[in-house]
Short mmCIF file of C-alpha atoms and ligand atoms in Angstrom, two decimals:
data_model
loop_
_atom_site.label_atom_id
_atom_site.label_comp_id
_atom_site.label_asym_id
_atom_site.label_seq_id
_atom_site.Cartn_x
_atom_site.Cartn_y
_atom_site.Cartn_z
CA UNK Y 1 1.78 -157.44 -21.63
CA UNK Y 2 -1.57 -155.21 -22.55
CA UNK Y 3 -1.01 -154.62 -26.39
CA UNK Y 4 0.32 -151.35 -26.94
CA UNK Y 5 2.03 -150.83 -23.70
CA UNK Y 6 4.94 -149.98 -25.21
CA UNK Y 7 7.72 -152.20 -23.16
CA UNK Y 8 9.17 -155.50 -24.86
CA UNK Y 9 7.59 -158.49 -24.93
CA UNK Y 10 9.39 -160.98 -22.14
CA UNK Y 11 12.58 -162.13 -23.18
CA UNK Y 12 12.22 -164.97 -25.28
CA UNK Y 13 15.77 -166.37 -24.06
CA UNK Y 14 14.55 -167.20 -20.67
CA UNK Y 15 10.72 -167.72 -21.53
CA UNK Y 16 9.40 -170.11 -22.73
CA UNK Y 17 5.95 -171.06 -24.57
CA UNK Y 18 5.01 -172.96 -21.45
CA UNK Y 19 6.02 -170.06 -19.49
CA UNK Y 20 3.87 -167.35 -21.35
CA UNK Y 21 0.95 -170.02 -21.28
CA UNK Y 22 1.09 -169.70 -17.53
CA UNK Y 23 1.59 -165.82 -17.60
CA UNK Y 24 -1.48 -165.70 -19.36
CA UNK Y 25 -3.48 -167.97 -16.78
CA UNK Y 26 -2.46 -165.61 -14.04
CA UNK Y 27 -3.33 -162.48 -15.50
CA UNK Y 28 -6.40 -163.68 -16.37
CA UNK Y 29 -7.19 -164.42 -13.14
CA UNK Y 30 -6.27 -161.38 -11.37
CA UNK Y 31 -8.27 -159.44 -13.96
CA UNK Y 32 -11.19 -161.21 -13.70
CA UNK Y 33 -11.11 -162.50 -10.26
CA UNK Y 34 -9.41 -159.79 -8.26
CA UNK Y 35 -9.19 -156.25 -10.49
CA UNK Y 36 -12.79 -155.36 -10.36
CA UNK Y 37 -12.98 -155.91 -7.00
CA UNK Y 38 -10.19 -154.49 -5.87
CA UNK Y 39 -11.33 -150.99 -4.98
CA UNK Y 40 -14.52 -152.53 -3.06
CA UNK Y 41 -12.10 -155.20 -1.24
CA UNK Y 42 -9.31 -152.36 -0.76
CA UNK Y 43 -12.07 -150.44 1.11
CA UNK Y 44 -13.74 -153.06 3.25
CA UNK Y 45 -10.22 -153.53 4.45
CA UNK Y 46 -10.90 -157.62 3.61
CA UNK Y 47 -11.53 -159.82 0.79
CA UNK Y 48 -13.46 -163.22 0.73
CA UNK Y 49 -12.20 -166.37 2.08
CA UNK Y 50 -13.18 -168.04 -0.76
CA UNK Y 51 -10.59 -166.37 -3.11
CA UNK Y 52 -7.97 -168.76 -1.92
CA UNK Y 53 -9.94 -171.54 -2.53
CA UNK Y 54 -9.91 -170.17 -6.22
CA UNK Y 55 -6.72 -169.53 -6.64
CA UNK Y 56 -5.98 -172.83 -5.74
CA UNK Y 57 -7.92 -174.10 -8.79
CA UNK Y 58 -6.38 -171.65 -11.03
CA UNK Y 59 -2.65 -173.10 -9.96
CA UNK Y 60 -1.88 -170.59 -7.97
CA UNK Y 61 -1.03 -171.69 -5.10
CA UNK Y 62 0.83 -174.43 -5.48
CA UNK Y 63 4.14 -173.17 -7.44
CA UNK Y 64 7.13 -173.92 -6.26
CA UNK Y 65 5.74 -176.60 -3.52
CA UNK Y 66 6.67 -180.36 -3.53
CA UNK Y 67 4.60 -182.54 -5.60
CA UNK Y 68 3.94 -184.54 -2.89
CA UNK Y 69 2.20 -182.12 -0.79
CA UNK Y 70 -0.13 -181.15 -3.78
CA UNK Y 71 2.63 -178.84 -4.83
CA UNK Y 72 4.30 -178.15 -8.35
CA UNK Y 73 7.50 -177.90 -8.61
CA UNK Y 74 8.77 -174.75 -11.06
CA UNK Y 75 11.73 -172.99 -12.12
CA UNK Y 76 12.41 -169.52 -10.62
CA UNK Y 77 10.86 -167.86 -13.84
CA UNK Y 78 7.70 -169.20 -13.35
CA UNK Y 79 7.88 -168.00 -9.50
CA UNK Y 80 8.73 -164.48 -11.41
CA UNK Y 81 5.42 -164.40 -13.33
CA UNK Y 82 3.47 -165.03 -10.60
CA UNK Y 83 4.42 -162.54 -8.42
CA UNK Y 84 4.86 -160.32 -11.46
CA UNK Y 85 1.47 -160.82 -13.14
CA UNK Y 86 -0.42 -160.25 -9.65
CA UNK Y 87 0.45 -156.68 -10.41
CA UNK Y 88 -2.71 -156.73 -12.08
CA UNK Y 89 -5.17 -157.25 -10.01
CA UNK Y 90 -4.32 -153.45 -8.39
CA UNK Y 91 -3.95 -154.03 -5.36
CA UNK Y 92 -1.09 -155.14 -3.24
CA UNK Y 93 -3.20 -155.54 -0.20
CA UNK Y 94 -5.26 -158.52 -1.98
CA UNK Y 95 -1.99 -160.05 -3.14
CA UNK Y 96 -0.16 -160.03 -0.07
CA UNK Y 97 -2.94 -161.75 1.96
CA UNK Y 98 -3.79 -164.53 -0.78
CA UNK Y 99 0.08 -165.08 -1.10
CA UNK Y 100 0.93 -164.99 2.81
CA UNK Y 101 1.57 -168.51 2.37
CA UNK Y 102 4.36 -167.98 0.34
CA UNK Y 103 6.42 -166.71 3.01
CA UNK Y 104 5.07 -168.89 5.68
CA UNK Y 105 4.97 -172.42 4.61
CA UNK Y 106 8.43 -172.39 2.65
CA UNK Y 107 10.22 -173.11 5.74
CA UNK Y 108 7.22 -176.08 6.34
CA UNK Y 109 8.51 -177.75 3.20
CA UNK Y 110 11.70 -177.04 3.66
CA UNK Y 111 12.90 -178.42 6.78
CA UNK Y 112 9.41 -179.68 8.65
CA UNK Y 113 9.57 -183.16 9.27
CA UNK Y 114 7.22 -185.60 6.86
CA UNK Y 115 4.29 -185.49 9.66
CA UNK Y 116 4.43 -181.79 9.86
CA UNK Y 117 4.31 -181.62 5.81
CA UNK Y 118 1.89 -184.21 5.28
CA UNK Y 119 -0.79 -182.60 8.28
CA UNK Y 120 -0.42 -178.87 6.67
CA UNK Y 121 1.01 -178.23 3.04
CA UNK Y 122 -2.16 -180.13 1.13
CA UNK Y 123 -4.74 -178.16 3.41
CA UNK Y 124 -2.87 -174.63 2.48
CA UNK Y 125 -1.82 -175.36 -1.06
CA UNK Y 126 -5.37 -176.15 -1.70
CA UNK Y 127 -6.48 -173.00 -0.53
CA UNK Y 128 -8.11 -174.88 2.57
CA UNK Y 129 -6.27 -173.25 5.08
CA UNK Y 130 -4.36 -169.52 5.73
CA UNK Y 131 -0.52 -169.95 6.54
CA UNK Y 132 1.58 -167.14 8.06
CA UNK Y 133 4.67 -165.93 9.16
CA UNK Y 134 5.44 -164.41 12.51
CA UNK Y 135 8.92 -163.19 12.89
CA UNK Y 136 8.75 -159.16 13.55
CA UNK Y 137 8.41 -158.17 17.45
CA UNK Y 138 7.81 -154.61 19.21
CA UNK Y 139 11.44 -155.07 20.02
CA UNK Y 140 12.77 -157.03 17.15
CA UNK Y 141 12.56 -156.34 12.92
CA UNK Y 142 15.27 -155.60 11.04
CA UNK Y 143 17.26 -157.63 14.34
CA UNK Y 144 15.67 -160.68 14.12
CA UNK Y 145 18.52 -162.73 15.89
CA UNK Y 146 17.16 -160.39 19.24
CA UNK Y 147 13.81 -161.68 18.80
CA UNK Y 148 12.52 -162.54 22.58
CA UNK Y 149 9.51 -164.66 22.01
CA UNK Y 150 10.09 -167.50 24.20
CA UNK Y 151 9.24 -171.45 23.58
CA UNK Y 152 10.07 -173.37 26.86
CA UNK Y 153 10.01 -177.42 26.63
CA UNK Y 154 7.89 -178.53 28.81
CA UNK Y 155 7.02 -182.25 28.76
CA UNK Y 156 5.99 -183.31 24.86
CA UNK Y 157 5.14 -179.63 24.30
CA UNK Y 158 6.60 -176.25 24.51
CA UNK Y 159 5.37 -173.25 26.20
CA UNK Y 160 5.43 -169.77 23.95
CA UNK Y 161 5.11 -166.65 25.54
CA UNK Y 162 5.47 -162.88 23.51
CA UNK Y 163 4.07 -160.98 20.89
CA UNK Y 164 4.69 -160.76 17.11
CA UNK Y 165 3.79 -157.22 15.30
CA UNK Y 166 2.56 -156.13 11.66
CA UNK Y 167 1.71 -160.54 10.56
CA UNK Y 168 0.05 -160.32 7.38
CA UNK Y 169 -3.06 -162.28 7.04
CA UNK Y 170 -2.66 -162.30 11.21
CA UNK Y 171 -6.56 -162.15 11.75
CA UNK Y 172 -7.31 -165.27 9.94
CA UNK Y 173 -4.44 -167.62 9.48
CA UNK Y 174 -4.89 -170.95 10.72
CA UNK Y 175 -1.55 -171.79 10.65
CA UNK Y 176 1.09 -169.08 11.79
CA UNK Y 177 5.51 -170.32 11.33
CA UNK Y 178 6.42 -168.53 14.19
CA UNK Y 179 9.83 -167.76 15.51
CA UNK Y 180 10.97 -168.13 19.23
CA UNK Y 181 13.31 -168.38 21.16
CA UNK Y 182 14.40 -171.52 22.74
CA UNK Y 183 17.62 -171.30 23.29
CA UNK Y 184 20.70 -168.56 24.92
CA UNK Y 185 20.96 -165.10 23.19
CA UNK Y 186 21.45 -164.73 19.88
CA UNK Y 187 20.68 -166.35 16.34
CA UNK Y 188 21.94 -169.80 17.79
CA UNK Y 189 18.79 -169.39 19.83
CA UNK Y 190 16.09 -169.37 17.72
CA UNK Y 191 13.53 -172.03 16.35
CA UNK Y 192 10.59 -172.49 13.96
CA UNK Y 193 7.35 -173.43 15.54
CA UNK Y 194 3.96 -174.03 13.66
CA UNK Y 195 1.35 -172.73 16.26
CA UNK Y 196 -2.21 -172.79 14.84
CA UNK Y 197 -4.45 -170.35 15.25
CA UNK Y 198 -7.21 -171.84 17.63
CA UNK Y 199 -4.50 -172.50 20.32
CA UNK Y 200 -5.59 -171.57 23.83
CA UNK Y 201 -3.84 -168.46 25.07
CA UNK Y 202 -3.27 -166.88 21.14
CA UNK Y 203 -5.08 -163.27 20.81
CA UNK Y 204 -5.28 -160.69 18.02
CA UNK Y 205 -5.39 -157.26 17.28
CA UNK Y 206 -6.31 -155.78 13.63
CA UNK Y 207 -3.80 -152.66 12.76
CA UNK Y 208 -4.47 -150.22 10.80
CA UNK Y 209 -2.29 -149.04 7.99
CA UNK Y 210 -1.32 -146.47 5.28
CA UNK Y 211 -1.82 -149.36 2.18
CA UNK Y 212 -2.52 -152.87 1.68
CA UNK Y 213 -5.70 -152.30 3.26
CA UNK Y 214 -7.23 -155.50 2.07
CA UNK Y 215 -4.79 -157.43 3.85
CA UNK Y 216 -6.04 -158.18 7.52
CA UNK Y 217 -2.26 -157.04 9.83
CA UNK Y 218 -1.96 -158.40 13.28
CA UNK Y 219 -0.28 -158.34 16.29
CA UNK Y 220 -0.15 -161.14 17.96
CA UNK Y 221 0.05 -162.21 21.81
CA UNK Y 222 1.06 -165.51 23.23
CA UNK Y 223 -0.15 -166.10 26.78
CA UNK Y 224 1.70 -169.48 27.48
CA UNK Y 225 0.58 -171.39 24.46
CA UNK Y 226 1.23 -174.86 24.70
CA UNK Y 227 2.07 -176.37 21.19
CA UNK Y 228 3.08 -180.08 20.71
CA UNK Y 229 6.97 -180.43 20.24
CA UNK Y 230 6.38 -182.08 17.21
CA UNK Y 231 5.14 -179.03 15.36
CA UNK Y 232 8.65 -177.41 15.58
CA UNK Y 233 10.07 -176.79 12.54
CA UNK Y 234 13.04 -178.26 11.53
CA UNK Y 235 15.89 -179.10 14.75
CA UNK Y 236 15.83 -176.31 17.57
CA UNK Y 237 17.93 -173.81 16.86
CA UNK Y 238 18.38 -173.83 13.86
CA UNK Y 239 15.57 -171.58 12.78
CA UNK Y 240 17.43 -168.73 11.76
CA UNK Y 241 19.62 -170.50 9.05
CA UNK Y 242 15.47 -171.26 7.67
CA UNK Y 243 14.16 -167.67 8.60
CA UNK Y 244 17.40 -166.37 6.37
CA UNK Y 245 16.91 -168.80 3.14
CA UNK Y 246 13.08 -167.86 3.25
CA UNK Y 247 13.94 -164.30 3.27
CA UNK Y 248 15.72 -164.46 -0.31
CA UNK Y 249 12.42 -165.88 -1.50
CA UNK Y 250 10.40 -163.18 -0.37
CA UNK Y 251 12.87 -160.55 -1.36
CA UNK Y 252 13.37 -161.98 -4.94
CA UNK Y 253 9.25 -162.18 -5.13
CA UNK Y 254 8.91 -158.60 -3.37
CA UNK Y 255 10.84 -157.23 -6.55
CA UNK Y 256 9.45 -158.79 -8.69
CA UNK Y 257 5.92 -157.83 -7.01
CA UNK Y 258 6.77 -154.13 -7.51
CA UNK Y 259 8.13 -154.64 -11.35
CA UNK Y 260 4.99 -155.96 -11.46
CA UNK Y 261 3.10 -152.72 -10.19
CA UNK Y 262 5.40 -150.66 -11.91
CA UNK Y 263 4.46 -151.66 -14.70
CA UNK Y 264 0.53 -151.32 -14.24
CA UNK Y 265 1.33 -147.74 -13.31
CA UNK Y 266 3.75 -147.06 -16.47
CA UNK Y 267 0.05 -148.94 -18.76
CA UNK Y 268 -2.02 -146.25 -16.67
CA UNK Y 269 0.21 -143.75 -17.15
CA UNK Y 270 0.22 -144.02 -20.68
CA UNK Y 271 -3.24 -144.77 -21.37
CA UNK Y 272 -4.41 -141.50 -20.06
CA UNK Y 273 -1.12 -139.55 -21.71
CA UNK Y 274 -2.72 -140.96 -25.29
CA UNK Y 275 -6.08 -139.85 -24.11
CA UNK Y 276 -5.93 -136.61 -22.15
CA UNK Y 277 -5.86 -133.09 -23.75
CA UNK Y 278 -4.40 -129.81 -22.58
CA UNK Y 279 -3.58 -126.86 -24.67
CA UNK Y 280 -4.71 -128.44 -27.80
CA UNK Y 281 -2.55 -131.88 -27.66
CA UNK Y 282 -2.42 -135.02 -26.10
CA UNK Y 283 -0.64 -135.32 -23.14
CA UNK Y 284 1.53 -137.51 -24.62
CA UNK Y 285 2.86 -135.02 -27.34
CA UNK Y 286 3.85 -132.64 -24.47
CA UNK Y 287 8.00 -133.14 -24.73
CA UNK Y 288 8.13 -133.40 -20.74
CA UNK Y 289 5.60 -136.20 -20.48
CA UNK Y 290 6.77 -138.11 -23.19
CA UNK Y 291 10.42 -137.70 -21.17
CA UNK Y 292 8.34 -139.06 -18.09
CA UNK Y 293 7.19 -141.99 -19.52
CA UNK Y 294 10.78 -142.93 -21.07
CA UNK Y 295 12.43 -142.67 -17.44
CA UNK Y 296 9.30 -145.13 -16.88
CA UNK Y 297 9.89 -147.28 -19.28
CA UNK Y 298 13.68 -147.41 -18.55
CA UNK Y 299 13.64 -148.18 -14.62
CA UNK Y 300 11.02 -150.65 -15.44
CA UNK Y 301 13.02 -152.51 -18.45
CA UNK Y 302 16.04 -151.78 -16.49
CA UNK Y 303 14.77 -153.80 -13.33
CA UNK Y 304 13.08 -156.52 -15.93
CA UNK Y 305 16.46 -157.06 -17.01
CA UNK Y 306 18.33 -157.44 -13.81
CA UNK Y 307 15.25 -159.62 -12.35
CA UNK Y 308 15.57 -162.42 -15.10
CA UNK Y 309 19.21 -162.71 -15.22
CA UNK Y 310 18.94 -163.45 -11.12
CA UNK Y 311 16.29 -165.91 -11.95
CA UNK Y 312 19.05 -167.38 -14.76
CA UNK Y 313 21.07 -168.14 -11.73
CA UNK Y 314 19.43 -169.31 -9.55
CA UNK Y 315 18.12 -172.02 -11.97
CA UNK Y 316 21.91 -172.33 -12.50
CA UNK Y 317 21.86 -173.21 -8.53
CA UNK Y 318 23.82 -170.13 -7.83
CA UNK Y 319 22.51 -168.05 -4.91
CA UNK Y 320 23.12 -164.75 -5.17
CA UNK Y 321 22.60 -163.28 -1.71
CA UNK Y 322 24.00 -159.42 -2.17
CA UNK Y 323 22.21 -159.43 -5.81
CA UNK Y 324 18.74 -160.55 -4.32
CA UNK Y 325 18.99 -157.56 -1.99
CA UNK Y 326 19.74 -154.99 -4.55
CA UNK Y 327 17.35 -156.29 -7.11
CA UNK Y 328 14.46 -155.67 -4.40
CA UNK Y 329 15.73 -152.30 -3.34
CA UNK Y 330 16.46 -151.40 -7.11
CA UNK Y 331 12.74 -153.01 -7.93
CA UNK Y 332 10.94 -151.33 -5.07
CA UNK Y 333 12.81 -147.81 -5.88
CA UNK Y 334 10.92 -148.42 -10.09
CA UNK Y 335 7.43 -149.28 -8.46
CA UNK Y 336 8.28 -145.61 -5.91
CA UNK Y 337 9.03 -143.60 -9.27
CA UNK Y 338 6.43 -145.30 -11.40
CA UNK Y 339 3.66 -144.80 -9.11
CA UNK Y 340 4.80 -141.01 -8.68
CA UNK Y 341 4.98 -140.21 -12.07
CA UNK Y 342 1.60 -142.01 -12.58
CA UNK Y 343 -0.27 -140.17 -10.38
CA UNK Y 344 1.56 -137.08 -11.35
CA UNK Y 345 0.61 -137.22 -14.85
CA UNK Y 346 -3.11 -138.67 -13.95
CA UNK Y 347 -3.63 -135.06 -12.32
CA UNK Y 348 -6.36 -134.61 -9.89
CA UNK Y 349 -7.47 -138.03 -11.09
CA UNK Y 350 -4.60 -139.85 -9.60
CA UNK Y 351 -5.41 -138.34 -6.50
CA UNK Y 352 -8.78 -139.86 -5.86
CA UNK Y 353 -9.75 -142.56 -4.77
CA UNK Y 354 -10.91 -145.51 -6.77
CA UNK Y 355 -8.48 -145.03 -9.28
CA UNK Y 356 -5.68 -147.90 -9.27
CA UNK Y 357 -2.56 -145.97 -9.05
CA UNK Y 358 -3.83 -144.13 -6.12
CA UNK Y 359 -4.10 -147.06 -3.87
CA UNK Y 360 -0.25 -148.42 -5.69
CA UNK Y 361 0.90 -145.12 -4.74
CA UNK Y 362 0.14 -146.22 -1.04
CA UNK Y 363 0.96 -149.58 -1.25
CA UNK Y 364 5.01 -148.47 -2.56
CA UNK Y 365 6.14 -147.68 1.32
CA UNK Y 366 5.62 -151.35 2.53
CA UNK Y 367 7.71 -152.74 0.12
CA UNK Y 368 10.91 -150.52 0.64
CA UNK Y 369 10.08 -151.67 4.57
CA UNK Y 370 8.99 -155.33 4.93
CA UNK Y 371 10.81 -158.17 3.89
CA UNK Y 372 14.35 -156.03 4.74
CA UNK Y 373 14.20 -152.49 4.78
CA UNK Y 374 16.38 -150.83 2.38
CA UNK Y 375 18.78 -150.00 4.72
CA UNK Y 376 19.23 -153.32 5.69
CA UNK Y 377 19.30 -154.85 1.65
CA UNK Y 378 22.24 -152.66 1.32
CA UNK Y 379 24.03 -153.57 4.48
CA UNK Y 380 24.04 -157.34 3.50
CA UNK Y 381 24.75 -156.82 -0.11
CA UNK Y 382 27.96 -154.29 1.84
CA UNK Y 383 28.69 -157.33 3.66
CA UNK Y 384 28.22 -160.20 0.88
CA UNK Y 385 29.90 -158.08 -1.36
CA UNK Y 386 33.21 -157.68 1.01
CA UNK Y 387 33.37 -154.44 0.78
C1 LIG E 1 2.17 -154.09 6.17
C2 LIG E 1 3.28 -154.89 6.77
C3 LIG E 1 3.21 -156.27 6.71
C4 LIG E 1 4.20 -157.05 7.33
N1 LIG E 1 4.08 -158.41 7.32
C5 LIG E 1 4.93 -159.14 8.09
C6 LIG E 1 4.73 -160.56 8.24
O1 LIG E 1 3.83 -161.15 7.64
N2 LIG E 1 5.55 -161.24 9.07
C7 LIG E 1 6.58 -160.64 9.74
O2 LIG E 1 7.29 -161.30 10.48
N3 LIG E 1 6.81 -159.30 9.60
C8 LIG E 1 6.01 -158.55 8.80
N4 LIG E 1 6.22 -157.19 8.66
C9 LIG E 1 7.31 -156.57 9.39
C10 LIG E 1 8.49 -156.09 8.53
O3 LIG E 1 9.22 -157.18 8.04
C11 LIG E 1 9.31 -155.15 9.44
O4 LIG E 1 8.54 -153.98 9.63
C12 LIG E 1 10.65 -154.83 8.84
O5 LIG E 1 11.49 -155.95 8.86
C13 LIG E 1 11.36 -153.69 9.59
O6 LIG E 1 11.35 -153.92 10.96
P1 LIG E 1 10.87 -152.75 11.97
O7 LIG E 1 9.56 -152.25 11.51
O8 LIG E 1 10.96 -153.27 13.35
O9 LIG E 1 11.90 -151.59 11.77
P2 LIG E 1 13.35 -151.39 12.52
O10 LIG E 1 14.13 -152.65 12.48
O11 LIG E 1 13.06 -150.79 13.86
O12 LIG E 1 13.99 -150.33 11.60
C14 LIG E 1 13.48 -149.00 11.50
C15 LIG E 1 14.23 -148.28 10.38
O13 LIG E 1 15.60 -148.18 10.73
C16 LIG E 1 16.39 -148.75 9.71
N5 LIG E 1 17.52 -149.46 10.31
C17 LIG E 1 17.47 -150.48 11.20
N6 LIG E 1 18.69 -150.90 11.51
C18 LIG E 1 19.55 -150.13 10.78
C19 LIG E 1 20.96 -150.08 10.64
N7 LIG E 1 21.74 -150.96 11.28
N8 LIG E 1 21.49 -149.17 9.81
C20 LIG E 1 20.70 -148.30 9.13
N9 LIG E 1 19.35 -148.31 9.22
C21 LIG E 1 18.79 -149.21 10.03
C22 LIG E 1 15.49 -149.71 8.97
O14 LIG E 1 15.93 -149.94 7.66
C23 LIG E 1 14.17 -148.99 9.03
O15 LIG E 1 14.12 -148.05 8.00
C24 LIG E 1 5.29 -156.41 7.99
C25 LIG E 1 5.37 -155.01 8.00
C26 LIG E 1 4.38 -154.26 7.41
C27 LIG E 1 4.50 -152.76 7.45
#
């Protein structure tokens, strides 16, 4: 935490020295590797190739990933900080791309047989190669179980046809977990398949987008791409049981990702508040902004709270489906009022662009949406719940 910022200090309960030791390596490199290029990156609408190769070096990569692999193996609160501390490097659109591997080689490690692991997890945990995930369609997001991408056996290799819609890091992954159909109707029907990027008959399309412009979004087309049948992932159909365990990943990291960014907007926030004058006083002795900055500071502690008691259970080996899905609605709706309230209170100077919480103000909408839209976080919480 900046000094001053005004929020507690991590809970020393659940983190440890080790743990803040790491906090510290992260936010060091997103400060010095990422934050003052963020706005120059952000604009270019790309960011080198050679940052993953860095972050590798720095650890980052690797959390959370057998040892084996060139992994390291971590508790959930050091998963937490990660996505957390990222916050500060400003920009989502950076983060998401650099971290894409996060939600597409999970599954790899998880259920890909040892050939599979051993070809592809050292090359992307090493920052080598770019690993993706392509599970949206045109036809199929929130429904992925209607997903129509099709992967007909043919021989020793499989045949995909179809096209997969808004793949972060799309333009330049090497290595896209893609999921098809290869089976009857249904979620019984689907499968993971690693298809890599140079296969014949695989074409891109950049899209454009609101925020996260540093991240390169694709859609993707397969034109009867023949992959070998041992790059599926895991036993045919049985790729939606994988698609659904990755999902609470990226939904725990997503919200912990926008506590993250709510908090670098509550630190801008305040900073100008102590600095700005009108009618003869700081900002922050104005009554109403000082209220602004509590309901800040409460949402944010609020969702810190419920974030590291999830990450308590899981390390307990509990998983709490419904819980996952409210934390990222409940984070995502902090980072929407925190980056509101920021640029509110930054005036005309949150409006422009260059300054950080103009580009998080962006960024908020594709949280609430990918990952599980809100709508759908609260229909599966509905459902886990029993209500
Ligand atoms: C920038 C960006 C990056 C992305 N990256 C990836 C990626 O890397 N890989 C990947 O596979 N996907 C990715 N996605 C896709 C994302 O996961 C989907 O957009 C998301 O799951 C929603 O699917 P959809 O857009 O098809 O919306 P739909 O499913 O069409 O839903 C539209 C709206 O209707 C609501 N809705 C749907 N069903 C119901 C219902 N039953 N009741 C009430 N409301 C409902 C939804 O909540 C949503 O608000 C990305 C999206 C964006 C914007």
């Amino acid at each position: 935490m900046p000094e001053n910022m005004a929020l507690q200090p991590p809970n020393p309960r659940y983190y440890t020295a080790e743990h803040e030791a790491f906090r510290a390596s992260v936010r060091r490199f997103f400060e010095k590797e990422v934050a003052p290029h963020a706005e120059a990156w952000d604009e270019a609408g790309s960011f080198p190739r050679e940052l993953y190769r860095k972050a590798a070096e720095a650890g980052l990569l690797q959390p959370g990933f057998p040892e084996a692999y060139g992994g390291a193996p971590c508790d959930a609160f050091y998963r937490m900080i990660l996505f957390e501390e990222r916050a500060w490097g400003g920009s989502g659109g950076i983060a998401s791309g650099l971290f894409s591997h996060t939600i597409g080689a999970p599954p790899i490690a998880a259920v890909g047989s040892d050939a599979l692991k051993a070809r592809v997890l050292p090359q992307i945990l090493s920052g080598e190669k770019i690993s993706a995930l392509a599970i949206t369609e045109p036809g199929a997001g929130s429904d992925v179980a209607h997903l129509s991408t099709t992967a007909r056996r043919d021989g020793d290799q499989y045949v995909v046809n179809g096209t997969k819609l808004y793949i972060t890091s799309g333009m330049r992954a090497d290595y896209f977990t893609v999921a098809v159909r290869t089976g009857g109707p249904g979620s019984g029907g689907v499968s993971l398949l690693l298809i890599e990027g140079d296969t014949p008959g695989l074409s891109r399309t950049e899209l454009k987008k609101m925020g996260w412009w540093a991240s390169d979004t694709a859609q993707l087309f397969f034109d009867h791409c023949r992959v070998p049948a041992g790059s599926l992932i895991g036993e045919e159909g049985k790729g939606f049981a994988a698609i659904t365990k990755n999902f609470n990943h990226e939904r725990l990291a997503l919200a912990a990702a926008a506590c993250g960014y709510a908090q670098v907007c509550f630190h801008d926030a305040l900073a100008w508040a102590r600095e700005r004058h009108t009618f003869g006083k700081r900002l922050a002795d104005h009554q109403v902004v000082r209220h602004q900055l509590v309901d800040m500071a409460t949402r944010i502690e609020a969702t810190r709270a419920m974030l590291d008691d999830l990450a308590s259970r899981l390390d307990d080996g509990a998983a709490p489906v419904a819980q996952i899905a409210m934390a990222k609605n409940m984070a995502t709706r902090t980072f929407q009022f925190c980056a509101d309230r920021a640029v509110q209170l930054l005036g005309g100077m949150g409006y422009m662009r260059g300054s950080r919480v103009e580009r998080l103000y962006r960024e908020v909408k594709v949280m609430m949406i990918g990952g599980g839209a809100e709508e759908i976080m609260k229909d599966l919480a509905a459902r886990q719940l029993g209500l």
